Tab-separated table of C-alpha atoms and ligand atoms in Angstrom:
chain	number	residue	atom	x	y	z
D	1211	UNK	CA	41.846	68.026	91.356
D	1212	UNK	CA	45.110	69.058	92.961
D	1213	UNK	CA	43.133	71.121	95.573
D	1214	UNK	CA	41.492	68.150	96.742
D	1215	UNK	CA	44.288	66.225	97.858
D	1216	UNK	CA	44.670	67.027	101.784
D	1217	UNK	CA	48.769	66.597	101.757
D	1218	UNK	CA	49.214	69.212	98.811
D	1219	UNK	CA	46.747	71.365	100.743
D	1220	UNK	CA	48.816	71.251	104.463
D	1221	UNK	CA	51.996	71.919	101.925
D	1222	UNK	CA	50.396	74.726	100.599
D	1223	UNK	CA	50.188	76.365	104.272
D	1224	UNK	CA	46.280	75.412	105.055
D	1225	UNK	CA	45.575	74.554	108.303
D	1226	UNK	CA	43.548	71.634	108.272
D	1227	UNK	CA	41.035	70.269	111.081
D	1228	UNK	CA	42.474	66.592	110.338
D	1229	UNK	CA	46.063	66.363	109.543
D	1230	UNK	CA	46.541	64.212	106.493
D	1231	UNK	CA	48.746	61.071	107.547
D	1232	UNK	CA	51.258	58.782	105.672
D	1233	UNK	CA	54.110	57.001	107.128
D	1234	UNK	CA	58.050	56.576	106.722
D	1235	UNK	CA	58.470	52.993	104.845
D	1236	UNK	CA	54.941	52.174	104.652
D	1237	UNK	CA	55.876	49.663	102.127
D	1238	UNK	CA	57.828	47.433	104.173
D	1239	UNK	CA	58.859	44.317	106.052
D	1240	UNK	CA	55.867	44.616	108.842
D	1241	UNK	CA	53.462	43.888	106.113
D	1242	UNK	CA	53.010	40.413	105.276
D	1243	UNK	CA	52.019	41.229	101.558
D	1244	UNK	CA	55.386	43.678	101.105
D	1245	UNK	CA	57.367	40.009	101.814
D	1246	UNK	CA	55.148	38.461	99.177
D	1247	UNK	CA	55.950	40.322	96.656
D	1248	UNK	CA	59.979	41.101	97.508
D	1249	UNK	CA	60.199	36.678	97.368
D	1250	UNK	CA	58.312	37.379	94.185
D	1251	UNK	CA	61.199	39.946	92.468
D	1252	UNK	CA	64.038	38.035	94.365
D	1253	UNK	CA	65.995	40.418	96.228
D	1254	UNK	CA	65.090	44.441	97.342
D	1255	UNK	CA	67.169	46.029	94.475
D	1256	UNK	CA	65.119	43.415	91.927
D	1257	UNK	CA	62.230	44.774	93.268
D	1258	UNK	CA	63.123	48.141	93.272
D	1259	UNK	CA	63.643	47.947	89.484
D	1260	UNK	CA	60.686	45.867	89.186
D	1261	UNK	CA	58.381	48.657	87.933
D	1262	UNK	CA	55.020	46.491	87.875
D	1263	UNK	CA	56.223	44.572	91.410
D	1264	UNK	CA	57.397	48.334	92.564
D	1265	UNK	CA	54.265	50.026	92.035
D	1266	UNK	CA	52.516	46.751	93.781
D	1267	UNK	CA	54.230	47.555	96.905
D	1268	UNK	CA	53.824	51.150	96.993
D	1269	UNK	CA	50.123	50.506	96.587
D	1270	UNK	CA	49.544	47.677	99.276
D	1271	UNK	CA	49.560	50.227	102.461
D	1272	UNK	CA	47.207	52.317	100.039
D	1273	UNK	CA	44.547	49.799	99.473
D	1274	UNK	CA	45.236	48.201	103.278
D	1275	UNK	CA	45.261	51.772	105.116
D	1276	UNK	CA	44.119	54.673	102.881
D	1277	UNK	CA	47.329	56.719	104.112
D	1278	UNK	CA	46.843	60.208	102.368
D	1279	UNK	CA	50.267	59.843	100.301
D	1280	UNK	CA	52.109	57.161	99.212
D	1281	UNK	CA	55.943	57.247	98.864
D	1282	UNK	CA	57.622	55.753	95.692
D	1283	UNK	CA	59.019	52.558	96.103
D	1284	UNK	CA	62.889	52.817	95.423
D	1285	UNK	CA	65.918	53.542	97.689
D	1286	UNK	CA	68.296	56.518	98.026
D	1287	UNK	CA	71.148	54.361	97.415
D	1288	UNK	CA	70.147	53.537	93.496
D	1289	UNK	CA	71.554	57.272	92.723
D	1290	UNK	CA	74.799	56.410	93.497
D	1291	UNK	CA	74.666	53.161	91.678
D	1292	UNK	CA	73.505	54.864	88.820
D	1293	UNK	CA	76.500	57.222	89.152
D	1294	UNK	CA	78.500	54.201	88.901
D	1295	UNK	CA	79.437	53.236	92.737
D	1296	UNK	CA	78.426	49.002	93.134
D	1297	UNK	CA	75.527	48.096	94.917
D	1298	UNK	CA	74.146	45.165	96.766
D	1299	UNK	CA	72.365	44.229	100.070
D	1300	UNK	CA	73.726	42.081	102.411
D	1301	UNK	CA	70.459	39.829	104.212
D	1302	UNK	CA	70.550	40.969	107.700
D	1303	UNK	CA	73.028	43.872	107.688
D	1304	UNK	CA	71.937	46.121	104.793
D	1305	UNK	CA	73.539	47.986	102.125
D	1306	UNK	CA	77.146	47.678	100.320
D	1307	UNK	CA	78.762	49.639	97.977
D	1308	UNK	CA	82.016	50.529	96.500
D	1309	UNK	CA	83.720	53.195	98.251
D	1310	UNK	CA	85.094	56.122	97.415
D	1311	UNK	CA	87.337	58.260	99.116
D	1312	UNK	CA	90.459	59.661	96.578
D	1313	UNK	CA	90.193	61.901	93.444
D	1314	UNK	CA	90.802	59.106	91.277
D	1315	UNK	CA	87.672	57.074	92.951
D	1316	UNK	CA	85.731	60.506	92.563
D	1317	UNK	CA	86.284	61.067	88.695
D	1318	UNK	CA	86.026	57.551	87.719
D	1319	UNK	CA	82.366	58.000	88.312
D	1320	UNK	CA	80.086	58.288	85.072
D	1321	UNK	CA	79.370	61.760	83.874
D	1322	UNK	CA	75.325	62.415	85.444
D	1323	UNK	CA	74.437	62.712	81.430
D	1324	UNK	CA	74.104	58.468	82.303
D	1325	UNK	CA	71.942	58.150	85.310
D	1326	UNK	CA	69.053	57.426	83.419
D	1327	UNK	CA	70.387	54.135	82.199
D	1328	UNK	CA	70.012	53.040	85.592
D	1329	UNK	CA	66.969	54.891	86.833
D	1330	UNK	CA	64.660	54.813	83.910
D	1331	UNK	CA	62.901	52.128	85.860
D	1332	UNK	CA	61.886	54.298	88.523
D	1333	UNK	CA	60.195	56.501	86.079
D	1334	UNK	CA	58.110	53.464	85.168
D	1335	UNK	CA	56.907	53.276	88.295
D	1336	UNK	CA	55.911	56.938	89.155
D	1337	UNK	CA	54.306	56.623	85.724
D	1338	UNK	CA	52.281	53.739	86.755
D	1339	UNK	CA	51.427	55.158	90.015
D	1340	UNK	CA	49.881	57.943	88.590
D	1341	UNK	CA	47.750	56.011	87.259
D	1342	UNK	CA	46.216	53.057	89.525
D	1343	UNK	CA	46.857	55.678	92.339
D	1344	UNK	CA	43.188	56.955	93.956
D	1345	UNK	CA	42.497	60.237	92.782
D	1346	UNK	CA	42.802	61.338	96.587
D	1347	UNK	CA	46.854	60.452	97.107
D	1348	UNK	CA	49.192	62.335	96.605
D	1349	UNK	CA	52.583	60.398	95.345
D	1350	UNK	CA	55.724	61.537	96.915
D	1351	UNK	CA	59.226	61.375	95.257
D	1352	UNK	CA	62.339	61.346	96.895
D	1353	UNK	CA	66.032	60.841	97.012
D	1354	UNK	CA	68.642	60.982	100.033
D	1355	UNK	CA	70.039	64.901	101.014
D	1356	UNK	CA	73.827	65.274	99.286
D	1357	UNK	CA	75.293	64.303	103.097
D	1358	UNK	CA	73.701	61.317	103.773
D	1359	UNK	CA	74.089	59.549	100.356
D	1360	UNK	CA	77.581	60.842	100.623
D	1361	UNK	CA	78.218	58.827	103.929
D	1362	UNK	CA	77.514	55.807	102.723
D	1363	UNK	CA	79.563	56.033	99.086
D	1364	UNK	CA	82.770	56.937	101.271
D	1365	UNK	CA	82.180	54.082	104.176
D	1366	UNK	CA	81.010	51.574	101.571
D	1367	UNK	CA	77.747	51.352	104.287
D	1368	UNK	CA	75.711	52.445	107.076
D	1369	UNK	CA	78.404	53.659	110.293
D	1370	UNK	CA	77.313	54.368	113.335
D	1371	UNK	CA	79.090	57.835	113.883
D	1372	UNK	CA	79.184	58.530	109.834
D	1373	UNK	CA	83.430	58.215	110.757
D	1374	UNK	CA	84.924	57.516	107.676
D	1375	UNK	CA	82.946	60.295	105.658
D	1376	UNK	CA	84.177	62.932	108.602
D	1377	UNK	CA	87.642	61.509	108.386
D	1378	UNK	CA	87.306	62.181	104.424
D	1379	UNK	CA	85.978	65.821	105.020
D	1380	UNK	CA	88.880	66.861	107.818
D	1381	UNK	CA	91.565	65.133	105.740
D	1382	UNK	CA	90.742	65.562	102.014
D	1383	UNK	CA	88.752	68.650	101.672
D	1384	UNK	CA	88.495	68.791	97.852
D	1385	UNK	CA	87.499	64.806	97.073
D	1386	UNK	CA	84.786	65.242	99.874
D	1387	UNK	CA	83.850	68.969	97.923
D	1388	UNK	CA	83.777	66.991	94.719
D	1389	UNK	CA	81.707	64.079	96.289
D	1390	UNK	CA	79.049	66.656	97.365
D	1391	UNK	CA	78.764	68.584	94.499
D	1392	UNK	CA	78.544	65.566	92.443
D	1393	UNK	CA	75.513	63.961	94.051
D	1394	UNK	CA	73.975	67.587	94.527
D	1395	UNK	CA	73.868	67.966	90.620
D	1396	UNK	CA	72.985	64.254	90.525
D	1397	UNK	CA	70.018	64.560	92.952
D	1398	UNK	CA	68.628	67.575	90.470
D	1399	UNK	CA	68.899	65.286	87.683
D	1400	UNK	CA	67.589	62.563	89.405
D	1401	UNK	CA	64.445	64.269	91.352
D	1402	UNK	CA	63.785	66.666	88.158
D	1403	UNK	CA	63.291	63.267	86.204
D	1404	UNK	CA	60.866	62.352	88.788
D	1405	UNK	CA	58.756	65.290	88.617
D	1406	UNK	CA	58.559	64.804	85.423
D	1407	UNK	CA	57.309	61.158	85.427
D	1408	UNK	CA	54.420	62.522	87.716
D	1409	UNK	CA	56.014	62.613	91.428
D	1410	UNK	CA	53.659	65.633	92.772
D	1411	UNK	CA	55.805	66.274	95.807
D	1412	UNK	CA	59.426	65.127	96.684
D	1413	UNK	CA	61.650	64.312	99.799
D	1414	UNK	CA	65.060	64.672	100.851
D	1415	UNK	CA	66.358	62.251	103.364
D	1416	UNK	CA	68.803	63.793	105.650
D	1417	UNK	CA	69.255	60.663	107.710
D	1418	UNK	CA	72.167	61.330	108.977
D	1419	UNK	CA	72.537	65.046	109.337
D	1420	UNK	CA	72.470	65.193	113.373
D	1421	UNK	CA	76.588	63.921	113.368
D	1422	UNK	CA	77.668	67.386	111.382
D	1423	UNK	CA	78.585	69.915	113.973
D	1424	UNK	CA	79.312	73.779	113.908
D	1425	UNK	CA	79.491	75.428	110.796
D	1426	UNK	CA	79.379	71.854	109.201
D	1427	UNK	CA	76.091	71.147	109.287
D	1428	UNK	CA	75.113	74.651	107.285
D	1429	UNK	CA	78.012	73.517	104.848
D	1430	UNK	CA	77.277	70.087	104.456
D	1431	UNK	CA	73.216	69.390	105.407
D	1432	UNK	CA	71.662	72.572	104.706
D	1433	UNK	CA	73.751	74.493	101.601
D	1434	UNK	CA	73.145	71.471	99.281
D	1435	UNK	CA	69.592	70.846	99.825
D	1436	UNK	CA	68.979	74.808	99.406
D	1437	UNK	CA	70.737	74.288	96.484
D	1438	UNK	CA	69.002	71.254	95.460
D	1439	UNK	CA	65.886	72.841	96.518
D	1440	UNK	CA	66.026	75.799	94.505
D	1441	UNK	CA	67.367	74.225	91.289
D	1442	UNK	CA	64.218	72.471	91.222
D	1443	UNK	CA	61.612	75.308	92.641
D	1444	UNK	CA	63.258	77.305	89.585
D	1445	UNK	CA	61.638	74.275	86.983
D	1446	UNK	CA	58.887	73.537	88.912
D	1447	UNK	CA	57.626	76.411	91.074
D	1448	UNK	CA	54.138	74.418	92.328
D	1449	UNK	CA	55.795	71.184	93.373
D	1450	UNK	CA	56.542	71.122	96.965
D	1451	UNK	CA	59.321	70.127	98.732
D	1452	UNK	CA	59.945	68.103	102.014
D	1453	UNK	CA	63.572	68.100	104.066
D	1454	UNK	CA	63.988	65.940	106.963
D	1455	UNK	CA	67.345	66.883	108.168
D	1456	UNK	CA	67.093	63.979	111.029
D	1457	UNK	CA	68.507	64.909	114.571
D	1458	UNK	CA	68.344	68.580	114.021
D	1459	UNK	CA	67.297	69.068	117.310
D	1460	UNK	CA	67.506	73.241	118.166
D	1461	UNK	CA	69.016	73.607	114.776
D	1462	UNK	CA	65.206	72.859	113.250
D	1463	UNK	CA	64.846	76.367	113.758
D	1464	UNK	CA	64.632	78.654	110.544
D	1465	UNK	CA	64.773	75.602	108.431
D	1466	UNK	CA	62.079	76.451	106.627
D	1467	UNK	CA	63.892	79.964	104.974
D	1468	UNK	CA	67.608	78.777	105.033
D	1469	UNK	CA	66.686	75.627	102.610
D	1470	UNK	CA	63.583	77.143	100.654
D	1471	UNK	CA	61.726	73.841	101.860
D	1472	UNK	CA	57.937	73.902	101.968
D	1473	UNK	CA	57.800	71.537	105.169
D	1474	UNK	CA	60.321	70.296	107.514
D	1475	UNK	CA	60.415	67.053	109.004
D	1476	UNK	CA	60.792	66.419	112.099
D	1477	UNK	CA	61.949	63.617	114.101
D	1478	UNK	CA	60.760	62.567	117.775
D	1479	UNK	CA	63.792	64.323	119.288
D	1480	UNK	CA	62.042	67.307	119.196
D	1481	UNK	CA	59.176	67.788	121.235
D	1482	UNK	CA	55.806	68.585	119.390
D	1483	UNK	CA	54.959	71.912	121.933
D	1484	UNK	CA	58.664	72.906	121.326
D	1485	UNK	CA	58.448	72.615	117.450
D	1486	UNK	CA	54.747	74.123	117.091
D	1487	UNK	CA	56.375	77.454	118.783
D	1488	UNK	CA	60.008	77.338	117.350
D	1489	UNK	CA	59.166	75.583	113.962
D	1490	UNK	CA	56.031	75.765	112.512
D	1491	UNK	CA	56.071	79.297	112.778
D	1492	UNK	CA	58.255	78.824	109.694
D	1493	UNK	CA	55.502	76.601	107.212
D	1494	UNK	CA	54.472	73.254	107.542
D	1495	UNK	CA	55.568	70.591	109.788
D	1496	UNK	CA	55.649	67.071	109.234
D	1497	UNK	CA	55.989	64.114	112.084
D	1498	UNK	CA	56.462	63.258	114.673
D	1499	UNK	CA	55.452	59.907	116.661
D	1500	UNK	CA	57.941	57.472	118.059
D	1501	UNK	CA	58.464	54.422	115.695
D	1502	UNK	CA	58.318	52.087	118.812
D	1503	UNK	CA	54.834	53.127	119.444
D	1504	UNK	CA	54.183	50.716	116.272
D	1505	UNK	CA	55.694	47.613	117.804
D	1506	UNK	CA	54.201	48.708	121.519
D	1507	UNK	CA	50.702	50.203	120.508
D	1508	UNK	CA	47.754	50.547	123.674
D	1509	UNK	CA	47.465	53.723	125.325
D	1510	UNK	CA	50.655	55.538	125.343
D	1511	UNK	CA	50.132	55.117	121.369
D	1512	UNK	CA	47.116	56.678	121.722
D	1513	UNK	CA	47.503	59.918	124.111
D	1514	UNK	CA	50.933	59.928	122.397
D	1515	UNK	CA	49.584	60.618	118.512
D	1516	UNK	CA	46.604	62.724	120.156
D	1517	UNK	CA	49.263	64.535	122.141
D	1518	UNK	CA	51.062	65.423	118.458
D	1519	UNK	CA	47.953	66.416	116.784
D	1520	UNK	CA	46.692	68.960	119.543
D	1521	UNK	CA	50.514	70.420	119.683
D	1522	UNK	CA	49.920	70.815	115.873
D	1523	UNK	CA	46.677	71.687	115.487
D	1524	UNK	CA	47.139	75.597	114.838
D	1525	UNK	CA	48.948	75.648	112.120
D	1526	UNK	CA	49.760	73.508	109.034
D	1527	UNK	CA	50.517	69.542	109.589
D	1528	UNK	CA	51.323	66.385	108.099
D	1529	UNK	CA	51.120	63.773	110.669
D	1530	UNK	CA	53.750	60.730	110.124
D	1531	UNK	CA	56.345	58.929	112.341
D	1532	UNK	CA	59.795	60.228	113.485
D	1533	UNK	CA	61.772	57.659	111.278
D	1534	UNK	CA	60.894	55.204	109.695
D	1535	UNK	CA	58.404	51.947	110.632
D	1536	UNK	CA	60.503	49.400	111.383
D	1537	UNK	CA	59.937	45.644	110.794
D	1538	UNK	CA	59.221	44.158	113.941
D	1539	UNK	CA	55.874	46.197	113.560
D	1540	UNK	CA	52.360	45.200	114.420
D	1541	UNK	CA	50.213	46.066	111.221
D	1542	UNK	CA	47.482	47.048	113.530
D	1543	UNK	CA	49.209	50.016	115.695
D	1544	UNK	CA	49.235	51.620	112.547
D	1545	UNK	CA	45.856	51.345	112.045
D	1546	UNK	CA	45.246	52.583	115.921
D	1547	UNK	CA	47.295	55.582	115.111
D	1548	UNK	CA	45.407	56.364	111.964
D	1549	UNK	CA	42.050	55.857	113.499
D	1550	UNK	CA	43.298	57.939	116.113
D	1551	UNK	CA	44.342	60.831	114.123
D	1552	UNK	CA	41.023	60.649	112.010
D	1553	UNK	CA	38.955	60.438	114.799
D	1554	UNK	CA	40.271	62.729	117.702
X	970	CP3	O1	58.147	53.140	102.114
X	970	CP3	C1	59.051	53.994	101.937
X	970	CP3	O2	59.419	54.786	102.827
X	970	CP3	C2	59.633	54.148	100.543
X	970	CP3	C3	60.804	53.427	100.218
X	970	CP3	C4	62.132	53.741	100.904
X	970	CP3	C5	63.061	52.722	101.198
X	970	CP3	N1	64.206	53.294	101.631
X	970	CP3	C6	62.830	51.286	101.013
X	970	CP3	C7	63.691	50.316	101.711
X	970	CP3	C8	62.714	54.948	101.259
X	970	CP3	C9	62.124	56.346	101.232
X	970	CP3	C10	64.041	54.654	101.710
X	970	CP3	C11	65.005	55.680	102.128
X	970	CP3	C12	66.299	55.267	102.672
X	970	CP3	N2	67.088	54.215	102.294
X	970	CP3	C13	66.996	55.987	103.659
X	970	CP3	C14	66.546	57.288	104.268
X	970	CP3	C15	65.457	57.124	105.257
X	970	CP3	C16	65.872	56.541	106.567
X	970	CP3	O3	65.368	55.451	106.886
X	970	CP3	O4	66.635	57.198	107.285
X	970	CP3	C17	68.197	55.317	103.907
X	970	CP3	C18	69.262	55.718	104.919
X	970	CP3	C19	68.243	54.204	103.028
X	970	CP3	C20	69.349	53.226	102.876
X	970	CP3	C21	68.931	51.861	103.234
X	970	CP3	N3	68.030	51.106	102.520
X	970	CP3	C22	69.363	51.104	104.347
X	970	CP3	C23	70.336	51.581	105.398
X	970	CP3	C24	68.696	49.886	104.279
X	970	CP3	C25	68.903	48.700	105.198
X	970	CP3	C26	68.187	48.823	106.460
X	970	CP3	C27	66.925	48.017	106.424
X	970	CP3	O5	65.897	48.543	106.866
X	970	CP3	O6	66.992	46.881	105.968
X	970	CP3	C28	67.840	49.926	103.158
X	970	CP3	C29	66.918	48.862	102.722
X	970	CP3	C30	65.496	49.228	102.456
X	970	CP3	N4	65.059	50.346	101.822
X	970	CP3	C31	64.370	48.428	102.776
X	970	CP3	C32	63.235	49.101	102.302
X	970	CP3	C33	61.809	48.642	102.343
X	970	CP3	C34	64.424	47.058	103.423
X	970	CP3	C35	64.901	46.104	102.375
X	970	CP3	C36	64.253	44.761	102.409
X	970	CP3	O7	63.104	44.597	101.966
X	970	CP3	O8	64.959	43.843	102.837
């Protein structure tokens, strides 16, 4: 039953003794059987269309861990390629697409009554979930917030300062509009599709929200994911909703009201004592350990992640890292920081 799953519980406000715990890219290149199975599909986006191989992967920190969620396997970028922008992944540098940056660019995308053709895969693989899932996880959804997937269609990849899609905002203010409002109404499509297939909660990834500045960041980080947000609490009223506007810093205040978001996210720029009084006096909280303390482990890991839970502890939590695990990894600080948050 719904009630008995601890993350949908901690969404729904309760203040549990034990925060429930999953982790950013659980299903990834730190775990030995995640590299099995990509060599299996052949490439990331092969495997990400894979639904049988992407429902494997999504399972394997399940059966190794027993994480309280697990996060559908997939990747923020296949909206756009579904929207019609080229795809691929470059081995050791990342993700490529075709850019887009003028009005012709912007309506030579494919009207968002197509997406499906592309993503129907991903609905396989909620579908699958659902069921070889233990009746104890919850399965999380997701797609990237409007700005971030933006960013990369208009650079053609990841940037370090998010330059070209700034230079695209301050110089061509109504191809950047259209951009936004395109993958907004995208994302609803996209996400409501997911709910559908059985996603129980969903995510939006607001990697890159910490460059906008001023009035910007309202405009361009928050306004679309309220928008997105309440598009889909109008279908759905009883699936929650995650944002993890990344680098928010003091601007994680109110977060909770100005984007209708059940739980915010929170990086570890933010201490835990300063967002227990300043942010989850809003709703739930989500986060927020260091990703290095999964490559270094010992005893900072330790008082660190105890350190988080006690901050935490009166009010609603999901524990999980700041961002996400990254490859050079050791499988077992992850299970040092679980056993540590089960056990404290
Ligand atoms: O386990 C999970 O968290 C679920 C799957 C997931 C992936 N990407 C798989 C993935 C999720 C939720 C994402 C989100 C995502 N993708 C974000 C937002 C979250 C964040 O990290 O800030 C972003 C910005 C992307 C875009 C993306 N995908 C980049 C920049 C890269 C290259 C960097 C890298 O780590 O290689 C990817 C590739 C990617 N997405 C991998 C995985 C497991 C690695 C691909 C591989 O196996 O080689």
């Amino acid at each position: 039953m719904a009630q008995d799953k601890l993350i949908l519980r901690a969404l729904a406000g309760e203040t549990l003794p034990t925060p429930p715990i999953w982790m950013m890219r659980q299903a990834g290149r730190y775990l030995p059987e995640y590299k099995a199975t990509r060599a299996q599909a052949g490439d990331f986006l092969s495997l990400c269309y894979n639904p049988e191989l992407a429902a494997e992967v999504t399972l394997q920190p399940i059966r190794r861990y027993g994480f309280d969620a697990a996060i559908l396997f997939a990747d923020i970028l296949l909206l756009p390629q579904a929207m019609g922008a080229d795809l691929w992944f470059v081995t050791g540098e990342g993700p490529r697409l075709s850019t887009i940056t003028t009005a012709d660019e912007l309506a030579a995308l494919k009207p968002l009554g197509d997406i499906d053709e592309t993503l129907s895969p991903i609905y396989e693989t909620i579908k699958i979930l659902r069921q070889e899932l233990p009746k104890e996880t919850t399965l999380i959804g997701f797609a990237g917030a409007p700005w971030t997937v933006a960013t990369y269609m208009i650079a053609g990849k990841g940037t370090p300062d998010q330059g070209p899609a700034h230079k695209l905002k301050d110089e061509n203010r109504p191809v950047f509009d259209g951009l936004i409002h395109q993958i907004t109404e995208g994302t609803i499509a996209y996400l409501s599709r997911q709910i559908e297939a059985g996603a129980e909660v969903v995510k939006l990834f607001d990697s890159w929200a910490e460059s906008l500045k001023g009035d910007d960041f309202l405009n361009y980080s928050i306004k679309p994911q309220q928008r997105i947000i309440a598009a889909l609490k109008a279908k759905y009223p009883d699936t929650p909703i995650i944002a993890f506007p990344r680098g928010a810093g003091e601007r994680y205040i109110g977060l909770h009201a100005a984007t209708g978001a059940d739980c915010i996210a929170l990086d570890d720029g933010v201490s835990a004592e300063w967002a227990a009084a300043n942010v989850q006096t809003g709703g739930c909280v989500q986060g927020n350990l260091a990703s290095r303390h999964m490559v270094t482990g010992g005893d900072a890991l330790v008082s660190e992640t105890r350190a988080i839970c006690k901050a935490f502890s009166n009010g609603p939590h999901i524990f999980n890292l700041g961002h996400g695990i990254t490859p050079d990894a050791n499988p077992d600080n992850v299970q040092l920081m679980i056993d540590t948050v089960r056990g404290a």
